[in-house]
Short mmCIF file of C-alpha atoms and ligand atoms in Angstrom, two decimals:
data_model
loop_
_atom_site.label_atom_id
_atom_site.label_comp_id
_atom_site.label_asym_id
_atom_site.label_seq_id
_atom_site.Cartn_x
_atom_site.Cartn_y
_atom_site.Cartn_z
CA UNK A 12 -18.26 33.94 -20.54
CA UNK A 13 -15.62 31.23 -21.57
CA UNK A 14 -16.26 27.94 -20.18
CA UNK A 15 -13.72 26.60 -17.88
CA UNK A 16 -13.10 22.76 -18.87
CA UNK A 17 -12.62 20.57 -16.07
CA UNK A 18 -10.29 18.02 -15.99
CA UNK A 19 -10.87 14.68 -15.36
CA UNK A 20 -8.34 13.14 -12.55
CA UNK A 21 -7.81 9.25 -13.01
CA UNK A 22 -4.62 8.18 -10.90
CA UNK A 23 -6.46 8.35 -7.39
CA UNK A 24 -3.50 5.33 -6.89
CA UNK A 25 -1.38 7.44 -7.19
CA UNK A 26 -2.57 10.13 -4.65
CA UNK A 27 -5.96 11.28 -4.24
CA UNK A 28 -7.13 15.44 -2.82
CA UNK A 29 -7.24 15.57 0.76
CA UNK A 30 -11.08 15.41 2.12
CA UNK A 31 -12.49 18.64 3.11
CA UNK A 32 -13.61 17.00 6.19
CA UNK A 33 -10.07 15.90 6.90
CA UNK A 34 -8.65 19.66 6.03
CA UNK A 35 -10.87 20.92 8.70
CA UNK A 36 -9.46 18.50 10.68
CA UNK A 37 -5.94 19.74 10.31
CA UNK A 38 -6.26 23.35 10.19
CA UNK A 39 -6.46 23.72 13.99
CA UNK A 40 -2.67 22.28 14.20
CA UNK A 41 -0.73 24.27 11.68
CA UNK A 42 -1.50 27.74 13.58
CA UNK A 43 -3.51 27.84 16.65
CA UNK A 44 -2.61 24.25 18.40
CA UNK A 45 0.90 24.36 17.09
CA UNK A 46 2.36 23.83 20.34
CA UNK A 47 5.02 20.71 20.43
CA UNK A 48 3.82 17.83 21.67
CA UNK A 49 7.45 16.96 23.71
CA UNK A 50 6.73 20.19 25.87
CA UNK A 51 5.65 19.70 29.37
CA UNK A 52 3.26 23.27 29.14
CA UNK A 53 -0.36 23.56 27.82
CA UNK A 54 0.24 24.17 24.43
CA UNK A 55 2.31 20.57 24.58
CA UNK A 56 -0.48 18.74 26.33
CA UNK A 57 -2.78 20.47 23.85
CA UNK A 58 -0.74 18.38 20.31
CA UNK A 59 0.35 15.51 22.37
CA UNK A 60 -3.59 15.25 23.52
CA UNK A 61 -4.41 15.19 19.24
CA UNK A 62 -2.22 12.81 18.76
CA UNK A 63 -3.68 10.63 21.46
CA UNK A 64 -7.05 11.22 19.95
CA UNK A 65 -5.51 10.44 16.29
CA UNK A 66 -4.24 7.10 17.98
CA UNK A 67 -6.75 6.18 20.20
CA UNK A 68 -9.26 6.61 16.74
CA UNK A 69 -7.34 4.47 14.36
CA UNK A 70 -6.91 2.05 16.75
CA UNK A 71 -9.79 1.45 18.02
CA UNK A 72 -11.15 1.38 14.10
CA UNK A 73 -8.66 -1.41 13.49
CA UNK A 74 -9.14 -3.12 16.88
CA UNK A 75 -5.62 -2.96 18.01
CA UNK A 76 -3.94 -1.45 21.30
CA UNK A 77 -3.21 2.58 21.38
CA UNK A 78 0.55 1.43 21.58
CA UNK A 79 0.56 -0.49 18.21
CA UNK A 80 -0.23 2.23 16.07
CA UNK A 81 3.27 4.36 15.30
CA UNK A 82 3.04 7.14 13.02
CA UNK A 83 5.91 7.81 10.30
CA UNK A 84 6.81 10.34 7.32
CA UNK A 85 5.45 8.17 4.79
CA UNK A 86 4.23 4.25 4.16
CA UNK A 87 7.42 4.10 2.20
CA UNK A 88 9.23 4.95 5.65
CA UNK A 89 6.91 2.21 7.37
CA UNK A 90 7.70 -0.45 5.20
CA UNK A 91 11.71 0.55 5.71
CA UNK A 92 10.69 0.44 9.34
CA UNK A 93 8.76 -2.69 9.36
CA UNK A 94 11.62 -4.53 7.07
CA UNK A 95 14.77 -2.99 8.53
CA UNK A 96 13.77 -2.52 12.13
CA UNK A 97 12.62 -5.86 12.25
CA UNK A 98 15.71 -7.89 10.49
CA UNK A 99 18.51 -5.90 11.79
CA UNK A 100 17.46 -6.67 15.40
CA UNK A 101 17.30 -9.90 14.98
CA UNK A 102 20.42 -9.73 13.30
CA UNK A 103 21.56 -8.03 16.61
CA UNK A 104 20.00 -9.64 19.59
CA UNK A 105 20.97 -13.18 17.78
CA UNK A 106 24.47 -11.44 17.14
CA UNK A 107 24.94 -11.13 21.16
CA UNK A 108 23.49 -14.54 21.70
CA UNK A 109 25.74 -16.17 19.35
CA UNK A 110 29.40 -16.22 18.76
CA UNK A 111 29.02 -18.78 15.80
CA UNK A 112 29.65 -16.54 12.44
CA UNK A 113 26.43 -16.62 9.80
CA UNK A 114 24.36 -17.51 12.08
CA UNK A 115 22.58 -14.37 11.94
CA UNK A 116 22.07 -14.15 8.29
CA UNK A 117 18.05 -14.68 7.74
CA UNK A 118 16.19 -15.58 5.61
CA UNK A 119 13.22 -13.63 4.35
CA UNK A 120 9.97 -14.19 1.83
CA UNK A 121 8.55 -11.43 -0.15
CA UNK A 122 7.05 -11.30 -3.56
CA UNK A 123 8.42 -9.87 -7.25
CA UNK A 124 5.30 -7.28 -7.16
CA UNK A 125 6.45 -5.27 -3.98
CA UNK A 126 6.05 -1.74 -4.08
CA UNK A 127 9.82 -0.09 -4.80
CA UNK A 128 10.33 0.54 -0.74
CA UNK A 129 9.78 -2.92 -0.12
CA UNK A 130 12.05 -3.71 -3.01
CA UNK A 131 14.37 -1.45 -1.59
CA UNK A 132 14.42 -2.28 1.94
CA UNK A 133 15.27 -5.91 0.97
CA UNK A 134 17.90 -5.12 -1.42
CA UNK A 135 19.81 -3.78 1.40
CA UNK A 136 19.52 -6.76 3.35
CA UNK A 137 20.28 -9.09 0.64
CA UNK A 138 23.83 -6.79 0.41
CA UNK A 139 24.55 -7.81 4.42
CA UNK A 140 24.37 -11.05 3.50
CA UNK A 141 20.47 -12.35 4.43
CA UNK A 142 18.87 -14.52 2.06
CA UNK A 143 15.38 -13.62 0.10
CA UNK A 144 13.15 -15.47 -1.91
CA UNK A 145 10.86 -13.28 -4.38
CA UNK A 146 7.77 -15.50 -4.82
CA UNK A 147 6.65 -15.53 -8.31
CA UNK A 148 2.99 -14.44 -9.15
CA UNK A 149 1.41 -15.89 -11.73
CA UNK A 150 -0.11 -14.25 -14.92
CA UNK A 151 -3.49 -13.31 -13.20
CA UNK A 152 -0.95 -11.40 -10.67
CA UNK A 153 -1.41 -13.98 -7.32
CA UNK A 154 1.47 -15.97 -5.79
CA UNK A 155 0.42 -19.06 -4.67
CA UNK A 156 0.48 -19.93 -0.87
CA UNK A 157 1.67 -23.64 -1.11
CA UNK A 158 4.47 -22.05 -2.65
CA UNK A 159 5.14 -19.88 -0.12
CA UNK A 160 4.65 -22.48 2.63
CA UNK A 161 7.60 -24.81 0.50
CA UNK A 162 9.68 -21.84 0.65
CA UNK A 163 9.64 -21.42 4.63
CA UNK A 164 13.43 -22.29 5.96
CA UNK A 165 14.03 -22.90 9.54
CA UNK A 166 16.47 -19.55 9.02
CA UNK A 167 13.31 -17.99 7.91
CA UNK A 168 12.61 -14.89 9.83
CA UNK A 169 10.49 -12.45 7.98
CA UNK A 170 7.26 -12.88 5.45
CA UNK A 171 6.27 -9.21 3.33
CA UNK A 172 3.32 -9.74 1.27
CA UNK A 173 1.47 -6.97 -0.64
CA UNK A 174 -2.16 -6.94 -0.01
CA UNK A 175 -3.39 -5.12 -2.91
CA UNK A 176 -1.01 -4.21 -5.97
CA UNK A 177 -0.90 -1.07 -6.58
CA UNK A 178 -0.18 -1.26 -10.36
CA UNK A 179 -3.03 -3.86 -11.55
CA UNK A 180 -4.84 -4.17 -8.07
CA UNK A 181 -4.90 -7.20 -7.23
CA UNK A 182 -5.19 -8.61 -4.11
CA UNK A 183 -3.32 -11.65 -2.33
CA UNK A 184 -4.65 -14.17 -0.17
CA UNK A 185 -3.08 -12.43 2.75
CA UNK A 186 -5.52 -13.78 5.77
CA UNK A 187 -4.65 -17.28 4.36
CA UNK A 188 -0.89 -16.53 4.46
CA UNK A 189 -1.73 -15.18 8.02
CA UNK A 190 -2.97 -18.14 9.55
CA UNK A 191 -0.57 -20.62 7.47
CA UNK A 192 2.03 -18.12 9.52
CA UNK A 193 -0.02 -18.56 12.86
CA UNK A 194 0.06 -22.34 12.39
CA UNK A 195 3.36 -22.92 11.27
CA UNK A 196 4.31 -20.49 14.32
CA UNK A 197 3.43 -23.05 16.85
CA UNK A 198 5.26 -25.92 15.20
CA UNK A 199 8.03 -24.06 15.44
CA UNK A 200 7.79 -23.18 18.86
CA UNK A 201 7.94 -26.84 20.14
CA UNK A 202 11.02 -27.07 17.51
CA UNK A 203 13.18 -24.71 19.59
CA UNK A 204 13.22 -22.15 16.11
CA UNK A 205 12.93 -18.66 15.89
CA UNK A 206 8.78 -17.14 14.99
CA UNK A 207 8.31 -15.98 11.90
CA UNK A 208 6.54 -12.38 11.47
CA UNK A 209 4.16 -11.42 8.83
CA UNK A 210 4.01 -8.24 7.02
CA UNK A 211 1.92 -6.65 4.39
CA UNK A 212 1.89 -3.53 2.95
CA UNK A 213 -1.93 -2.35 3.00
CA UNK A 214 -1.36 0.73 1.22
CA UNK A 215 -4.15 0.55 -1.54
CA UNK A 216 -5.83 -2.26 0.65
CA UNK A 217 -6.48 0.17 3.51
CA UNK A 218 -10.29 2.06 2.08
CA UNK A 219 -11.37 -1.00 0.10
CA UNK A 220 -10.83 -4.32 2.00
CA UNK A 221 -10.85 -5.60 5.84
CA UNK A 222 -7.37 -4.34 7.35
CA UNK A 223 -7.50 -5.59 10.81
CA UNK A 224 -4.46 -7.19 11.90
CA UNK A 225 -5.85 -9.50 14.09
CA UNK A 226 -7.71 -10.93 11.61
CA UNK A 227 -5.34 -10.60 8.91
CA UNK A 228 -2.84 -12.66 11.81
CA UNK A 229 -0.31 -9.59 10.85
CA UNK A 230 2.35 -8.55 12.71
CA UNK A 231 2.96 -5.53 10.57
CA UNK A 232 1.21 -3.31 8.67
CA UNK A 233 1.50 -0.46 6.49
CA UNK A 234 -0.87 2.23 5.70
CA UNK A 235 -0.61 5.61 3.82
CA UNK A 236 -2.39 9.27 4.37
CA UNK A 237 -2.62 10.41 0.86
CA UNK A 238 -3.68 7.27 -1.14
CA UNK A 239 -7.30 7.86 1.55
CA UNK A 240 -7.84 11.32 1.07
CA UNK A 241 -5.69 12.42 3.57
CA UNK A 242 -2.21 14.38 3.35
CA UNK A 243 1.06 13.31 2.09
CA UNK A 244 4.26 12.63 4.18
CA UNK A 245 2.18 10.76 6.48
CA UNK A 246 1.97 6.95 7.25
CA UNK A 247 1.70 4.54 9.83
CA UNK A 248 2.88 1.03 10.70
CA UNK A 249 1.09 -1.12 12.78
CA UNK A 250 3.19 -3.13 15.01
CA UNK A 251 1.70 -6.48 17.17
CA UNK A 252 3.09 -5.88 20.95
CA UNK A 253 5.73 -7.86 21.43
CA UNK A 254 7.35 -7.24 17.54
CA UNK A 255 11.76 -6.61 18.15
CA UNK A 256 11.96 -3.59 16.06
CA UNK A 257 14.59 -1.17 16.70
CA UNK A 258 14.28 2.19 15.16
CA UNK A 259 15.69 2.80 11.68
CA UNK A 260 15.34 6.94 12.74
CA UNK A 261 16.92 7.41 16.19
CA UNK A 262 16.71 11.04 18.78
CA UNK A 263 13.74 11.91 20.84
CA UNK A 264 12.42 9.00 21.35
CA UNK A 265 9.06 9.76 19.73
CA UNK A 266 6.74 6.89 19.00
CA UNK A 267 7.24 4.84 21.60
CA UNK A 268 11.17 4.65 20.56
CA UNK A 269 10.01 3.62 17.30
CA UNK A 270 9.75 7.37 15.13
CA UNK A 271 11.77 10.26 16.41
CA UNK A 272 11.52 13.69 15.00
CA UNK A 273 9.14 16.07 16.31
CA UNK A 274 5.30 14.26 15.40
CA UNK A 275 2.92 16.21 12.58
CA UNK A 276 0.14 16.76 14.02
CA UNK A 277 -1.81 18.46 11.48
CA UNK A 278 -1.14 15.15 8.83
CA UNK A 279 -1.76 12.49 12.01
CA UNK A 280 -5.16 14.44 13.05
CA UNK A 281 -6.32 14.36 9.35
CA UNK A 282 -4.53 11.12 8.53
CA UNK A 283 -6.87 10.00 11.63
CA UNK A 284 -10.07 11.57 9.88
CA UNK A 285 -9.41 9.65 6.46
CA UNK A 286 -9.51 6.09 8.22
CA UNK A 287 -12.84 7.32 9.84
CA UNK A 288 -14.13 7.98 6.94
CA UNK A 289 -12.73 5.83 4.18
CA UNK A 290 -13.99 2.95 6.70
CA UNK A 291 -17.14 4.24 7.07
CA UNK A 292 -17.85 4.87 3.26
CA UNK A 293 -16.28 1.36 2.74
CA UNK A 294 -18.89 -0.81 1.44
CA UNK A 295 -20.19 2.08 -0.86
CA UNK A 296 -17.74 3.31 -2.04
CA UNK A 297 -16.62 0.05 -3.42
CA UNK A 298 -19.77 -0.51 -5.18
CA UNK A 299 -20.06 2.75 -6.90
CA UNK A 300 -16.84 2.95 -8.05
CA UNK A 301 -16.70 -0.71 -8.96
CA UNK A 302 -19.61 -0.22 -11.31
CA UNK A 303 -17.52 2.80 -12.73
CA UNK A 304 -14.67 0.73 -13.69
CA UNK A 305 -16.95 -1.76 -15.20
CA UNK A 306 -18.54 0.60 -17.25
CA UNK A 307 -15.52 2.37 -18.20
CA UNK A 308 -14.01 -1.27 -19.11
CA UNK A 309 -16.70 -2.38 -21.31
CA UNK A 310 -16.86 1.05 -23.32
CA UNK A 311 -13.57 0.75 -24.14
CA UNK A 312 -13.27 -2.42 -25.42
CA UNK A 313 -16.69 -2.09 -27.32
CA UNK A 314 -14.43 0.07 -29.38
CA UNK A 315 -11.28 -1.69 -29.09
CA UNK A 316 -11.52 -5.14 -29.61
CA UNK A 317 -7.27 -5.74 -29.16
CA UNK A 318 -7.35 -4.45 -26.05
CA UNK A 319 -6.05 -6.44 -22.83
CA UNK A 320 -6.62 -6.41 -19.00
CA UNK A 321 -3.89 -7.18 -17.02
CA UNK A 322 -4.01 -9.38 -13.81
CA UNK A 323 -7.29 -10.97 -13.07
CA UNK A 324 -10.56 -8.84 -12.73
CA UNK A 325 -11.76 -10.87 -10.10
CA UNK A 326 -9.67 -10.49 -6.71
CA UNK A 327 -8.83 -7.24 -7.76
CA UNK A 328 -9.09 -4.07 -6.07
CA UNK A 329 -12.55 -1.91 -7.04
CA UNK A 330 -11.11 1.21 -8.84
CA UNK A 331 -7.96 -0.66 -10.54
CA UNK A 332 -7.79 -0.69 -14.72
CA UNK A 333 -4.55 -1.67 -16.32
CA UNK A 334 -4.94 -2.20 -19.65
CA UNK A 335 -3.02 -2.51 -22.80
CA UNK A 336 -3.49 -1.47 -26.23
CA UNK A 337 -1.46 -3.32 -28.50
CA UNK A 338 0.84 -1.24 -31.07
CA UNK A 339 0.24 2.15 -29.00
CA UNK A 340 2.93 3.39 -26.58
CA UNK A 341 1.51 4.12 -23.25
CA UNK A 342 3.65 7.22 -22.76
CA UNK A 343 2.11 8.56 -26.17
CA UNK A 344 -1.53 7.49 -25.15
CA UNK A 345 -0.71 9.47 -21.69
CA UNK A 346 0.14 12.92 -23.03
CA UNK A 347 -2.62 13.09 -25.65
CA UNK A 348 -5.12 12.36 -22.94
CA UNK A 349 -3.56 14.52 -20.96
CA UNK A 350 -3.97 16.87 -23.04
CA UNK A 351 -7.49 16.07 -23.68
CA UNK A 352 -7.89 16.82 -20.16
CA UNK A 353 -8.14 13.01 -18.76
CA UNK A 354 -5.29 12.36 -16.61
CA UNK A 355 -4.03 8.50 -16.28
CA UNK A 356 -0.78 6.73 -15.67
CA UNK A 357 1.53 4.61 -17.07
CA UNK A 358 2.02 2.53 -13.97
CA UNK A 359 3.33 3.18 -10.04
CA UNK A 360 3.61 6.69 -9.44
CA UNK A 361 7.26 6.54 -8.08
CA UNK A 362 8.45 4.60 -11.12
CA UNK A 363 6.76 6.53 -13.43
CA UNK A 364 9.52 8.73 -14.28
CA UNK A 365 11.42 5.94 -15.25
CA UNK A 366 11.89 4.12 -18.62
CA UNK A 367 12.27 0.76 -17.17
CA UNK A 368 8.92 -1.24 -18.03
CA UNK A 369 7.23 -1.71 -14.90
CA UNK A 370 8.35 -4.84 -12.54
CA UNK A 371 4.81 -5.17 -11.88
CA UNK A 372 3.87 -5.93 -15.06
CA UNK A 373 6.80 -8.47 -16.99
CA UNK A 374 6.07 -10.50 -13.46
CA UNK A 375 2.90 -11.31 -15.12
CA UNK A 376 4.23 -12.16 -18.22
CA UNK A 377 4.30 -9.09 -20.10
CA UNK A 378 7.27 -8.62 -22.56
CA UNK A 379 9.03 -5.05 -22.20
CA UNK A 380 7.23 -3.76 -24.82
CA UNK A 381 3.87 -5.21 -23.57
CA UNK A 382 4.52 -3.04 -20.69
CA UNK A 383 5.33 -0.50 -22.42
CA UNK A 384 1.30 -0.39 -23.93
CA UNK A 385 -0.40 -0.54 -21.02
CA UNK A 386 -2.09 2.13 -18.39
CA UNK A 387 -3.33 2.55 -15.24
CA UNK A 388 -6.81 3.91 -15.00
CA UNK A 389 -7.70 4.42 -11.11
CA UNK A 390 -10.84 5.45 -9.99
CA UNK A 391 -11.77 7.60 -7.17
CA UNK A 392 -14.74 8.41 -4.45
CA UNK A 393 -15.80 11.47 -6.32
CA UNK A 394 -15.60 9.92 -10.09
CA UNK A 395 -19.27 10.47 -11.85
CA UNK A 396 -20.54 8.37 -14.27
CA UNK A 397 -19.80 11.30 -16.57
CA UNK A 398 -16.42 11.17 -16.52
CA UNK A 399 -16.42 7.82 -16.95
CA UNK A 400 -18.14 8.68 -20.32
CA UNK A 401 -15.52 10.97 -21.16
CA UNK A 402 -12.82 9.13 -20.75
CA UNK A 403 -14.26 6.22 -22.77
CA UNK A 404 -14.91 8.70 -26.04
CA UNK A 405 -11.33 9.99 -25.48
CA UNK A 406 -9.64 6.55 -24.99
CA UNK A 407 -11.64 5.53 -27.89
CA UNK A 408 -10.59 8.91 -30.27
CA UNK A 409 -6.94 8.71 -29.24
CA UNK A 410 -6.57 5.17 -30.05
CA UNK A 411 -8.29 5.69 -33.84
CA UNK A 412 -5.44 8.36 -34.24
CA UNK A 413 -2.59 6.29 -32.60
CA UNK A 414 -2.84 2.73 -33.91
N1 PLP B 522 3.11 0.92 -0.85
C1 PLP B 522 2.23 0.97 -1.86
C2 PLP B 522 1.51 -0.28 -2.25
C3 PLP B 522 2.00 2.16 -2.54
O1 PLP B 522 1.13 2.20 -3.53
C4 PLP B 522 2.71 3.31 -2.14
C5 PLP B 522 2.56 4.58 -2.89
O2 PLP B 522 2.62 4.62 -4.09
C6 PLP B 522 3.61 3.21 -1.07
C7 PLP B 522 3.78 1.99 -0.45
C8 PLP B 522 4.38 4.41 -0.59
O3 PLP B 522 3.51 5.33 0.01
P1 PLP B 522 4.02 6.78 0.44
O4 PLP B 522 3.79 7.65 -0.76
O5 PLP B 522 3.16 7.17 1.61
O6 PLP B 522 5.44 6.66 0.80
#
């Protein structure tokens, strides 16, 4: 009988297999319940009653109202959501308040290690004229919040802060920044100028750390299906009553106002499932796989004594490697482990493709061609120790043959 080799799947951040617990979830809503959930008849009540259930869970998980959970087509559409809706009505409201010209240009606070949507989203803004300021991280991959606080205008409108990176993982003092924003909030109140809002993308945060706005003192949020073992094309942005968004997709109304287009039920039920469970599983998850990367880390540079982490180990997210192996393109490294039958990545999934070096990485301090030697190794709730062995004794052969 030949032996089928299994291969070994190391880019859970870039997507990760959908849980069979949350596929048994779904299945009910692709044929049976398919019924739409803007119909007045049973089969309507039937989906809009899943999605209710869908909201009602992830809600209640992140101890926020039913009405602040809105369901989108990706987390790349909720962070467009969060950043546009937000800004442009402002921009609008303050537009029919004021005649006085430039007075509804903002100004808005982000960081230089945003996921590309983020990036995006404030890109457009800067091109109608609103002001931002990319906070710089340092080489362990933090910004610093005294920084941020010195950066705060009294135009300043809008704060978007990554939680967790998805390239090297780590994490940024985001409950700090919170309260900084609380505090500053009320100071600003008695000064007659506008509130500043806080967002962060919680993406990778979402199965490792504690995501709950109110304790994060977020007024937006961002969270992802398939990076938690649920589907693609769905996401969600959390939105603190009282937020002025206006919709960046427009039509039925779905979502509170926020979201039209006919909802997916099938990806919100099991999107629903994967917060149940990657919250559950939290705390173990985290240690298992944390001892994985630690053991995969030291293994490799038993062998490989050039070889660099990048961004601090520390305040870093669990199942997050990025390493570099000076004198070895990554993109070389890649394929022949690929073909090995370990699969890793040369960085963010989305800019993968590209040749650019990754922004990620020379905003730590990496030259292009620093960049250019590093990968991402991320680990996932089903990687064995095994693996993890694997891996290491390929790394390690590959290397011998490359450098
Ligand atoms: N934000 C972060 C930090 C991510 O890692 C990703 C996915 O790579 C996204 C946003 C976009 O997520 P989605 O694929 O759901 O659009």
């Amino acid at each position: 009988m030949v032996k089928i080799r299994k291969k070994i799947y190391l880019d859970y951040a870039a997507t990760t297999p959908v849980d069979k617990e949350v596929l048994k979830a779904m299945m009910p809503y692709f044929s049976l319940k398919f019924g739409n959930p803007s119909s007045n008849h049973s089969f309507g009540q039937e989906a809009i009653a899943a999605i209710d259930k869908a909201r009602e869970k992830i809600s209640r998980i992140l101890n926020c109202q039913f009405d602040e959970i809105i369901f989108t087509g990706s987390a790349t559409e909720a962070n467009n959501l969060a950043i546009k809706g937000l800004v442009q009505n402002y921009n609008y409201t303050t537009f029919k308040r004021s005649s006085v010209s430039g007075r509804n240009k903002f100004h808005i606070i982000s960081t230089n290690i945003e996921h590309e949507s983020v990036q995006e989203s404030l890109r457009e803004l800067e091109k109608l004229g609103h002001k931002i300021t990319h906070l710089k991280v340092n080489k362990d991959g933090f910004i610093s919040v005294s920084d941020l606080e010195n950066n705060i205008k009294n135009n300043t409108l809008f704060i978007s802060v990554i939680y967790a990176n998805n390239e090297i993982g780590t994490i940024q003092p985001v409950k700090e920044i919170g309260r900084l924003i609380e505090k500053i909030n009320v100071k600003r109140k008695e000064q007659g100028l506008n509130r500043i809002y806080f967002h962060t993308d919680a993406v990778q945060a979402l199965q490792f750390l504690e995501c709950r706005p109110n304790w994060l003192k977020a007024d937006l949020m961002t969270f992802s299906g398939h990076k938690i073992y649920g589907p693609k094309g769905i996401g969600a942005l959390y939105v603190r009553r009282g937020t002025p968004l206006i919709p960046i997709i427009t039509g039925g109304g779905q979502e509170f106002g926020l979201r039209s287009g006919t909802e997916n039920i099938a990806s919100i039920a099991g999107f629903a499932k994967a917060v149940e469970l990657a919250l559950k599983n939290r705390e173990k998850r985290f240690k298992k796989i944390l001892d994985l990367r630690n053991k995969l880390l030291n293994s490799i540079i038993k062998y490989n004594k050039d070889a660099k982490t990048n961004g601090s180990l520390l305040t870093r997210l669990p199942n997050n490697l990025n390493i570099r192996f000076p004198g070895v393109s990554n993109e070389t490294l890649i394929i022949a482990l690929d073909q090995a039958g370990a699969a890793v990545s040369v960085g963010s999934a989305c800019s993968s493709g590209a040749t650019t070096p990754s922004h990620v990485l020379t905003a730590i301090g990496l030259t292009e061609k620093q960049a250019k030697e590093s990968v991402r190794i991320t680990l996932g709730k089903d990687t064995t120790e095994k693996e993890i062995r694997k891996t290491a004794i390929l790394i390690n052969q590959k290397l011998k043959k490359l450098s």
